[in-house]
XYZ file of C-alpha atoms in Angstrom:
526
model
C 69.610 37.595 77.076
C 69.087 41.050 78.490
C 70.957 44.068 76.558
C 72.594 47.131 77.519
C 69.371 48.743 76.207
C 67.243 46.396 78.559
C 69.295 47.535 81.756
C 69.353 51.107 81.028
C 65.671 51.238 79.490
C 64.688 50.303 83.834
C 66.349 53.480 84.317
C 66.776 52.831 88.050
C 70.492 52.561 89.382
C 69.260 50.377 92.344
C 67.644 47.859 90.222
C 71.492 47.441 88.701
C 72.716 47.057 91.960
C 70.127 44.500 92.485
C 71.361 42.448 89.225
C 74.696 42.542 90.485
C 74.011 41.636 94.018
C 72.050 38.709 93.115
C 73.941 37.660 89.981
C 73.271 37.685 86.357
C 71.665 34.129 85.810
C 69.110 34.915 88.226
C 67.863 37.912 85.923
C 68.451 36.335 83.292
C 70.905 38.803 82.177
C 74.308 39.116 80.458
C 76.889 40.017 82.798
C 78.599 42.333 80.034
C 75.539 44.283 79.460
C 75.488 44.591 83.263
C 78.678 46.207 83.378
C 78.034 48.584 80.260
C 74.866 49.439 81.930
C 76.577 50.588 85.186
C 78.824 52.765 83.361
C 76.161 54.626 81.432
C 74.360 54.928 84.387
C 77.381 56.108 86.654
C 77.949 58.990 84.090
C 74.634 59.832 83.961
C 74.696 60.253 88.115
C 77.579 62.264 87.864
C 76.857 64.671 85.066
C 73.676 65.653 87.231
C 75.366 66.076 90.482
C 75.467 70.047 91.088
C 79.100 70.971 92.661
C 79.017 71.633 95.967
C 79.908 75.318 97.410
C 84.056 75.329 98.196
C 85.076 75.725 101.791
C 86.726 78.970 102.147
C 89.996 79.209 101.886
C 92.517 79.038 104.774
C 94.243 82.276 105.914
C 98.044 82.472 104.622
C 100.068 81.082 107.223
C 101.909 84.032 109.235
C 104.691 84.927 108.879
C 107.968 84.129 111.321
C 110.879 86.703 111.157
C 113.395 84.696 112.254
C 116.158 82.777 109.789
C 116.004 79.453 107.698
C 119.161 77.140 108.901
C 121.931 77.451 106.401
C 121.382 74.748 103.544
C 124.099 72.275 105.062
C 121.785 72.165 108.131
C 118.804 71.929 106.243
C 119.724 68.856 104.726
C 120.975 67.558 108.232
C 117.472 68.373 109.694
C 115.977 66.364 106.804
C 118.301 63.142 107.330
C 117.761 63.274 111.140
C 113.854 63.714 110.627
C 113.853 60.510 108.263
C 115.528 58.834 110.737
C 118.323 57.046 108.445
C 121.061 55.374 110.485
C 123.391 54.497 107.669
C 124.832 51.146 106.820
C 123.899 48.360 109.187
C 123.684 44.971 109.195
C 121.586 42.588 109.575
C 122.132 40.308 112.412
C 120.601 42.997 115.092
C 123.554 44.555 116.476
C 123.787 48.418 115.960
C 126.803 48.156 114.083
C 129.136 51.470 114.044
C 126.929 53.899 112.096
C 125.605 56.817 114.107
C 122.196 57.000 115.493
C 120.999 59.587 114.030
C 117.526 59.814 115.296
C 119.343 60.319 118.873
C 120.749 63.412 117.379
C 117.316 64.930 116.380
C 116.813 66.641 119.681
C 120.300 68.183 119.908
C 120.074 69.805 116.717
C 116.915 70.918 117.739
C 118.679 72.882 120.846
C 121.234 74.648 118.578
C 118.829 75.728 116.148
C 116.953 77.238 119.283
C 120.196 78.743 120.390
C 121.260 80.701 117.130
C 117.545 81.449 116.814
C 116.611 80.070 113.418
C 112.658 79.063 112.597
C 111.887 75.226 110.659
C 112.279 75.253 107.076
C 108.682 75.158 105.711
C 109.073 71.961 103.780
C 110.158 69.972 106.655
C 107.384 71.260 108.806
C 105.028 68.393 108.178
C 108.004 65.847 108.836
C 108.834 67.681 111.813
C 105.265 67.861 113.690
C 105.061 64.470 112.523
C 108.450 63.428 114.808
C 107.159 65.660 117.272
C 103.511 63.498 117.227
C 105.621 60.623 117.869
C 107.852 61.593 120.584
C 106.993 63.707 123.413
C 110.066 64.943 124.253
C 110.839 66.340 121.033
C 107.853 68.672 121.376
C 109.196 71.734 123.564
C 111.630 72.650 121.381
C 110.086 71.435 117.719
C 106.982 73.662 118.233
C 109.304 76.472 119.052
C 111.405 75.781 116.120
C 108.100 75.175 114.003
C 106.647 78.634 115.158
C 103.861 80.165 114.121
C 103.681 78.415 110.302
C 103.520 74.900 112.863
C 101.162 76.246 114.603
C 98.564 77.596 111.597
C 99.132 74.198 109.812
C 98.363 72.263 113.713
C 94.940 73.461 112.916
C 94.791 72.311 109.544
C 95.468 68.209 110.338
C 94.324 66.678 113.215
C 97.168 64.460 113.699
C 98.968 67.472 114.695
C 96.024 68.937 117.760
C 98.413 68.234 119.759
C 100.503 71.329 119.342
C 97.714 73.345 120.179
C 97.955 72.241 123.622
C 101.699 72.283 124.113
C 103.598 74.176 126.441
C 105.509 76.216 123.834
C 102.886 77.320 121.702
C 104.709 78.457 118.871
C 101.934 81.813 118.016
C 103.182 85.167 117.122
C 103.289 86.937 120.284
C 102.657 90.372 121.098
C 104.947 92.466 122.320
C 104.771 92.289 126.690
C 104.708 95.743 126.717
C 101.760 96.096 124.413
C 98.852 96.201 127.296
C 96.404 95.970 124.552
C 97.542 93.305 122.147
C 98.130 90.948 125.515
C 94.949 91.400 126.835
C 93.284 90.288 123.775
C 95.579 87.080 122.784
C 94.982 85.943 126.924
C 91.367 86.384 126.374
C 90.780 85.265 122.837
C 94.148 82.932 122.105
C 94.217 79.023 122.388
C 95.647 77.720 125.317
C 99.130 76.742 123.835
C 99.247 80.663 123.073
C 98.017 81.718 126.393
C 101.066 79.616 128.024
C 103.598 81.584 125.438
C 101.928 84.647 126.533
C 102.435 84.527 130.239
C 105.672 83.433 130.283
C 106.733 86.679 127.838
C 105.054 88.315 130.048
C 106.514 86.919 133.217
C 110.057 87.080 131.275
C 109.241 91.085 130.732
C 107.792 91.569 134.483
C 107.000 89.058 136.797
C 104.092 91.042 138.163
C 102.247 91.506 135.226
C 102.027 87.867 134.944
C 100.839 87.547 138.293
C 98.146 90.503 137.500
C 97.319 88.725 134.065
C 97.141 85.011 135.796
C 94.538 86.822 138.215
C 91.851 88.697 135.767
C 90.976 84.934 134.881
C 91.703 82.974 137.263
C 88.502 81.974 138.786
C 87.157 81.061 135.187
C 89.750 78.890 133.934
C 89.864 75.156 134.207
C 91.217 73.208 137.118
C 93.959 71.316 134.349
C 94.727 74.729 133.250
C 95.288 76.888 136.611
C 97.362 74.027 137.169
C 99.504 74.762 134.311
C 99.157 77.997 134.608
C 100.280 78.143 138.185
C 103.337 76.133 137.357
C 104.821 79.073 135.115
C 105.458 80.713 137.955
C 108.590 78.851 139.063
C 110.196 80.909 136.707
C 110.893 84.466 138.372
C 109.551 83.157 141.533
C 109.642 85.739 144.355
C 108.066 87.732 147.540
C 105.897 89.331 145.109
C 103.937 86.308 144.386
C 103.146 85.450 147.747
C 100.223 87.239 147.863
C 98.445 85.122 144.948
C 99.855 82.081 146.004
C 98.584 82.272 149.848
C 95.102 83.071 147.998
C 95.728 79.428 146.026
C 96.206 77.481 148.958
C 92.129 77.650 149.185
C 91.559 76.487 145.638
C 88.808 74.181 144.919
C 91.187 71.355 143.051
C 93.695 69.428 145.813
C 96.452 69.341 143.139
C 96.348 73.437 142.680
C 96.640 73.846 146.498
C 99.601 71.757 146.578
C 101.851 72.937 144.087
C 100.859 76.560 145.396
C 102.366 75.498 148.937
C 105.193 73.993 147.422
C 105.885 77.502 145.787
C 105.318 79.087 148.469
C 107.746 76.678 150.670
C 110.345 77.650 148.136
C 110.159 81.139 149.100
C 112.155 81.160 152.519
C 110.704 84.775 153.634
C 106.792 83.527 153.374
C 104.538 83.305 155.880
C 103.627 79.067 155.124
C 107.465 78.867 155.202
C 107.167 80.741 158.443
C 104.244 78.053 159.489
C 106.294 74.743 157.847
C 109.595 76.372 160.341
C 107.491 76.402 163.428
C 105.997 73.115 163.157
C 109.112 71.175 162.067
C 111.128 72.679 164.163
C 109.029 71.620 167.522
C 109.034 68.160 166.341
C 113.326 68.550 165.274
C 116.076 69.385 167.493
C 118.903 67.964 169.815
C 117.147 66.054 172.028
C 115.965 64.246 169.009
C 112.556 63.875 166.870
C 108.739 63.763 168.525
C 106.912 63.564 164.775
C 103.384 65.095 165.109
C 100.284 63.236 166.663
C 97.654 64.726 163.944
C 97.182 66.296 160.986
C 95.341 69.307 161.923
C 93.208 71.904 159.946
C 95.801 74.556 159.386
C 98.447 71.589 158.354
C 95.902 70.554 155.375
C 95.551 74.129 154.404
C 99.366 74.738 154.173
C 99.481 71.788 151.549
C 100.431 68.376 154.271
C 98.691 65.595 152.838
C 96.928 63.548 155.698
C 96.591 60.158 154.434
C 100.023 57.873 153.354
C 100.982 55.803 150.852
C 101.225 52.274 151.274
C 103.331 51.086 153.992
C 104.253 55.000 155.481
C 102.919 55.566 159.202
C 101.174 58.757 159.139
C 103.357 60.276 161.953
C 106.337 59.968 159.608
C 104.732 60.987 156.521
C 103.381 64.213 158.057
C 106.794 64.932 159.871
C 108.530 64.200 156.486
C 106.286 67.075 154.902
C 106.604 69.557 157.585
C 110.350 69.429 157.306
C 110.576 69.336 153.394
C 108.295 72.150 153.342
C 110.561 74.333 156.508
C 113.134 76.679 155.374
C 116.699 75.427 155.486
C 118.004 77.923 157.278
C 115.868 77.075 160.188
C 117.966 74.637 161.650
C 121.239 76.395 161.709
C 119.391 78.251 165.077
C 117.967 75.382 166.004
C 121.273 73.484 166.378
C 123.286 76.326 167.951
C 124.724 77.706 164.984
C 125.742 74.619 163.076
C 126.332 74.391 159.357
C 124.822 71.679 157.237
C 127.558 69.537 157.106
C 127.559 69.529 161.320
C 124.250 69.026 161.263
C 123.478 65.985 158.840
C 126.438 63.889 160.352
C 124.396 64.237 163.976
C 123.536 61.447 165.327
C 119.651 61.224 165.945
C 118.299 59.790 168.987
C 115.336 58.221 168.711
C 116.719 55.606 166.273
C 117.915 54.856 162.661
C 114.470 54.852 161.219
C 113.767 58.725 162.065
C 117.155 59.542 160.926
C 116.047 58.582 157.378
C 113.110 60.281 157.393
C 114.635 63.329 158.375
C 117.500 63.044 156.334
C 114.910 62.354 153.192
C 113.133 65.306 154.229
C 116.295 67.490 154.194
C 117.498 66.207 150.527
C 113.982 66.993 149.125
C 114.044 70.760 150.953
C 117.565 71.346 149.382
C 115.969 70.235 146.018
C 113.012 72.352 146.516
C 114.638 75.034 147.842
C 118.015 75.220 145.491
C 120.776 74.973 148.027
C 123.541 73.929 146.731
C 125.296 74.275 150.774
C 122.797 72.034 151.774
C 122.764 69.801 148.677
C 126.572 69.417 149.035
C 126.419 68.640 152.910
C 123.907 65.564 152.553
C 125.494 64.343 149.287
C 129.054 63.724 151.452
C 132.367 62.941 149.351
C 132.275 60.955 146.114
C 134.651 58.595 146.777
C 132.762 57.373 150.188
C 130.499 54.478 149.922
C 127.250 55.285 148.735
C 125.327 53.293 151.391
C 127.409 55.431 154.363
C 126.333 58.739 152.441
C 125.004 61.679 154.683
C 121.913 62.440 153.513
C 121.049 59.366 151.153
C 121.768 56.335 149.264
C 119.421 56.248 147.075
C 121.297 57.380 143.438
C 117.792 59.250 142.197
C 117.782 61.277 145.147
C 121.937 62.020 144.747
C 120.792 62.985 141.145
C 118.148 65.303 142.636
C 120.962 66.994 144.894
C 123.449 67.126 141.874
C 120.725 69.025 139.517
C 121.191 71.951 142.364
C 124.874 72.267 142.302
C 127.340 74.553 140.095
C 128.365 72.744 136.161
C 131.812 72.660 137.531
C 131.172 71.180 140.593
C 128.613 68.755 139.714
C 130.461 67.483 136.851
C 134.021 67.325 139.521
C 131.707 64.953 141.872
C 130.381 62.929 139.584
C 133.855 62.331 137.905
C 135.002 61.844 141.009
C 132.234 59.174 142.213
C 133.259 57.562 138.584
C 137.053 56.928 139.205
C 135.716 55.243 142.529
C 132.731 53.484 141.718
C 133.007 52.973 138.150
C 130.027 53.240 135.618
C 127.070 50.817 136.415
C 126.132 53.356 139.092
C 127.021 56.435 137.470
C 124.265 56.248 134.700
C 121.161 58.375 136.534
C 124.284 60.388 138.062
C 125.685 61.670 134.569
C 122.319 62.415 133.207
C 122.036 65.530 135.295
C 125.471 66.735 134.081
C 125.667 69.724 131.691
C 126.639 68.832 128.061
C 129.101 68.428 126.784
C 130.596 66.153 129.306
C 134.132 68.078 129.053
C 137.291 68.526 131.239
C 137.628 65.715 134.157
C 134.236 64.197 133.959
C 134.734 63.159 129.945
C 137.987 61.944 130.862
C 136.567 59.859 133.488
C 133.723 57.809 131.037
C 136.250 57.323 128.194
C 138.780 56.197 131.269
C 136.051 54.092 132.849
C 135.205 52.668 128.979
C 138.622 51.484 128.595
C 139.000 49.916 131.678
C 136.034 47.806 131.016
C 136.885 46.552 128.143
C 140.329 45.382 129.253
C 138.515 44.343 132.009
C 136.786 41.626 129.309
C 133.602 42.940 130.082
C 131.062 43.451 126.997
C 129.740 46.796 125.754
C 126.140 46.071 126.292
C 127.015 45.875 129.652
C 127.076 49.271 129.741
C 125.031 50.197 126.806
C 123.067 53.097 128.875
C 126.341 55.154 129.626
C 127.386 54.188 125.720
C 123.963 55.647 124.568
C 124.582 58.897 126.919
C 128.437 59.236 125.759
C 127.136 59.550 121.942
C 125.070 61.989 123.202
C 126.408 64.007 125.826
C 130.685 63.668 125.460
C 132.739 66.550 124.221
C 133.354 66.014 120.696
C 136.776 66.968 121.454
C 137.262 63.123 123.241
C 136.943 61.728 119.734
C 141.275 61.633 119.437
C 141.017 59.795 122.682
C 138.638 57.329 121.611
C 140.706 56.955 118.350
C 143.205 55.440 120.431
C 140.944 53.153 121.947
C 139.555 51.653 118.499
C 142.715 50.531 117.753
C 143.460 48.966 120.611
C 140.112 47.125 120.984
C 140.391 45.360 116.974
C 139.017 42.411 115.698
C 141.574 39.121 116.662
C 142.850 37.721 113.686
C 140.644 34.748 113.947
C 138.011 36.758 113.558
C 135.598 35.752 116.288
C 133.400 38.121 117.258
C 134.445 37.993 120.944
C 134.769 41.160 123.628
C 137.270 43.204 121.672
C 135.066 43.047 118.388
C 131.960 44.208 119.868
C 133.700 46.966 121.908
C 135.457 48.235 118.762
C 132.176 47.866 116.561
C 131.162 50.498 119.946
C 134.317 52.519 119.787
C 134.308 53.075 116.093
C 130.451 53.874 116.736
C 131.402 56.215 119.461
C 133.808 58.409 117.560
C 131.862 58.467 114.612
C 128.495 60.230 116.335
C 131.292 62.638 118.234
C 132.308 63.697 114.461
C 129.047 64.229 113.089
C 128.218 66.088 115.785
C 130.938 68.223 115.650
C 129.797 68.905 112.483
C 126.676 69.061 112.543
C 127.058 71.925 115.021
C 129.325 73.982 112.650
C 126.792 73.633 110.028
C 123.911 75.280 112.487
C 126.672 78.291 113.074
C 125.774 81.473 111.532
C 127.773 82.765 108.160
C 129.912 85.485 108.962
C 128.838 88.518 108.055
C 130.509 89.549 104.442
């Protein structure tokens, strides 16, 4: 039998290994003087090792001016970030706990509003939610700030924020010539994005100027970006840079420059877009174009369709999104929108809906709410007899452009007509809180369907919205409805029970809400 003393005498680690690889009884050796060997040996390996030199230490994190929540909202943030939903049960339906993790992203907003920064022990949880879902990341980064953004570079799970829109970095101020110059030179990109839209914010030239001292160096992904900024504060003053994009080298740069420069009714390629569409557009009726020619391409028109699109219609389509609204008033004698989308077109029902596509994208494009009301038509008419479009995305699209007030009167006016399976893309365009006319409408629209017998997953997509978006102020209202909608005595688990399981649900995420707002508000000052 071999000893501890045998083993160790070898004095080689690998011929150990080799005893324990191939077994004990094949070397003849005992498996406890093995294992008594290996530790010897493993102390031996590590008293010798020589400590390798320490990586230097990190920078402290920098530091962010701005206010920690009040504690009662600290503790919210950290029971929506761990994504509890309360008491539940098990047989898959929601039950009528709150969601909370729904909630995440509005508390997020309010803590933006009053201008607070992330605690710094929920910073890791909070990157982490924003890692997971994209839509959180806008306004998580800004909340993380800078501290989010010096431990991004720390954990590579978190990279990500490096790259996002809101970057998060301690900004100079736009005024300092210097300090901006250096971050857009030196800073990552997330930081560069910050930067110009300070800057932008501050003076819209500058940005413009700024944008241009790199422009030919940076990266086709990044222009891209870059160029997008400048929806914000868009004006004459940018034409100049944008007529120069129209000649970039990437096909995706030269097309969102034209589409800037299409929203600018005053520009020259507006001037171009008016001139073409308008030859092809008037009383007589519509003569789309035969070609695509060079200075077409250069002003942004795409030449070849999609899928099942003639090319004559796709390129007249274009040319009239891209032509400034106010064109056609002169080219239909002085009529207003509403005149002119109820005209009948000549040359068939087809054209007509390109044309009238055309329009709803230009009023889209162009923000005109005239024009956006005109081709949406009355609520209460049906939606297939509409002006301007059937289609509920593309009434959306028009909505986004109108007034709060008046978007939120249509819809709850389209709502008390049509009910809610077609209000859902409708009434998530609406400014929150749903309030006034339009909340009354979904919690009048709710109760209907439910003494209708219908069943609340029926309409789970509004439900999901209304705990997000209705004034918490509706909660008496929906009170009311709980009790009406109880469990039968028998207590089968028909209609009423699941609609007051999504009552009781309803009123309970309209509470917390409402309190979990009050809890972001400021102390008064003492």
């Amino acid at each position: 039998m071999a000893t501890t003393a045998e083993y160790t005498g070898c004095g080689e680690w690998e011929e150990l290994v080799g005893a324990a690889l191939l077994g004990t009884e094949r070397r003849q050796g005992d498996p406890a003087a093995l294992l008594d060997a290996a530790a010897v040996q493993t102390v031996r390996r590590r008293a010798g090792l020589r400590p390798a030199e320490a990586d230097p230490r990190p920078q402290p994190a920098p530091a962010d001016p701005r206010p920690e929540p009040p504690e009662p909202a600290r503790r919210r943030l950290a029971q929506l970030l761990a994504g509890r939903t309360g008491a539940g049960s098990g047989s898959g339906r929601r039950g009528a706990a709150p969601d909370l993790t729904e909630l995440l992203p509005q508390w997020l907003a309010a803590a933006g509003r009053h201008g607070y920064r992330a605690p710094a022990a929920l910073l890791p949880a909070l990157l982490d939610a924003a890692r997971a879902r994209t839509d959180l990341r806008p306004q998580a980064l800004a909340l993380a700030g800078p501290r989010g953004l010096w431990l991004a570079r720390l954990n590579s799970d978190w990279r990500f924020a490096l790259r996002g829109g809101a970057g998060g970095g301690e900004l100079p101020d736009p005024g300092d010539a210097a300090g901006v110059e250096q971050l857009w030179q030196e800073g990552l990109f997330a930081e560069r994005v910050a930067l110009l839209g300070a800057v932008r914010a501050h003076e819209p030239a500058a940005a413009v100027r700024l944008l241009s001292s790199t422009w030919a160096t940076e990266r086709a992904e990044d222009r891209l970006m870059f160029l997008d900024s400048l929806r914000v504060g868009l004006s004459a003053q940018d034409e100049p840079f944008l007529e120069a994009a129209l000649g970039d080298r990437s096909r995706n740069v030269r097309a969102t420059a034209a589409e800037l420069l299409s929203a600018l009714p005053d520009s020259a390629l507006a001037g171009r877009m008016a001139r073409r569409a308008v030859a092809c557009v008037g009383p007589r009726g519509v003569v789309p174009p035969t070609e695509c020619d060079a200075g077409m391409l250069r002003d942004g028109v795409v030449k070849r369709p999609p899928a099942g699109r003639g090319e004559r219609a796709w390129w007249l389509g274009q040319l009239v999104e891209a032509a400034p609204l106010s064109c056609w008033r002169e080219r239909f004698g002085g009529l207003g929108p509403e005149r002119i989308v109820e005209l009948p077109v000549a040359d068939g029902e087809s054209w007509r809906e390109e044309l009238h596509a055309a329009w709803c994208r230009a009023a889209v494009r162009q923000r005109d709410a005239e024009w956006a009301e005109a081709l949406l038509g009355p609520a209460s008419g049906p939606p297939a007899t509409a002006p301007g479009t059937a289609s509920l995305a593309e009434r959306a699209k028009l909505l986004s452009v109108l007034p709060d007030g008046k978007r939120a009167e249509w819809v709850a006016q389209f709502i008390r007509a049509h009910g809610l399976p077609e209000a859902f893309q409708l009434l998530g365009v609406c400014a929150v809180p749903w309030a006034g006319a339009l909340g009354r409408a979904v919690v009048d629209a709710l109760d209907a369907a439910r003494e209708a017998g219908s069943y609340p997953w029926s309409f789970s997509g509004v439900m999901g919205l209304a705990e997000r978006c209705l004034d918490p102020a509706e909660a008496g209202r929906l009170e009311a409805l709980t009790a009406a909608a109880q469990y039968p005595e028998d207590g089968a688990a028909g209609a009423a029970a699941y609609w007051a399981e999504a009552f009781q649900r309803l009123v309970a995420t309209l509470r917390l809400r409402a309190a979990m707002l009050a809890e972001l508000a400021p102390a008064p000052p003492a």
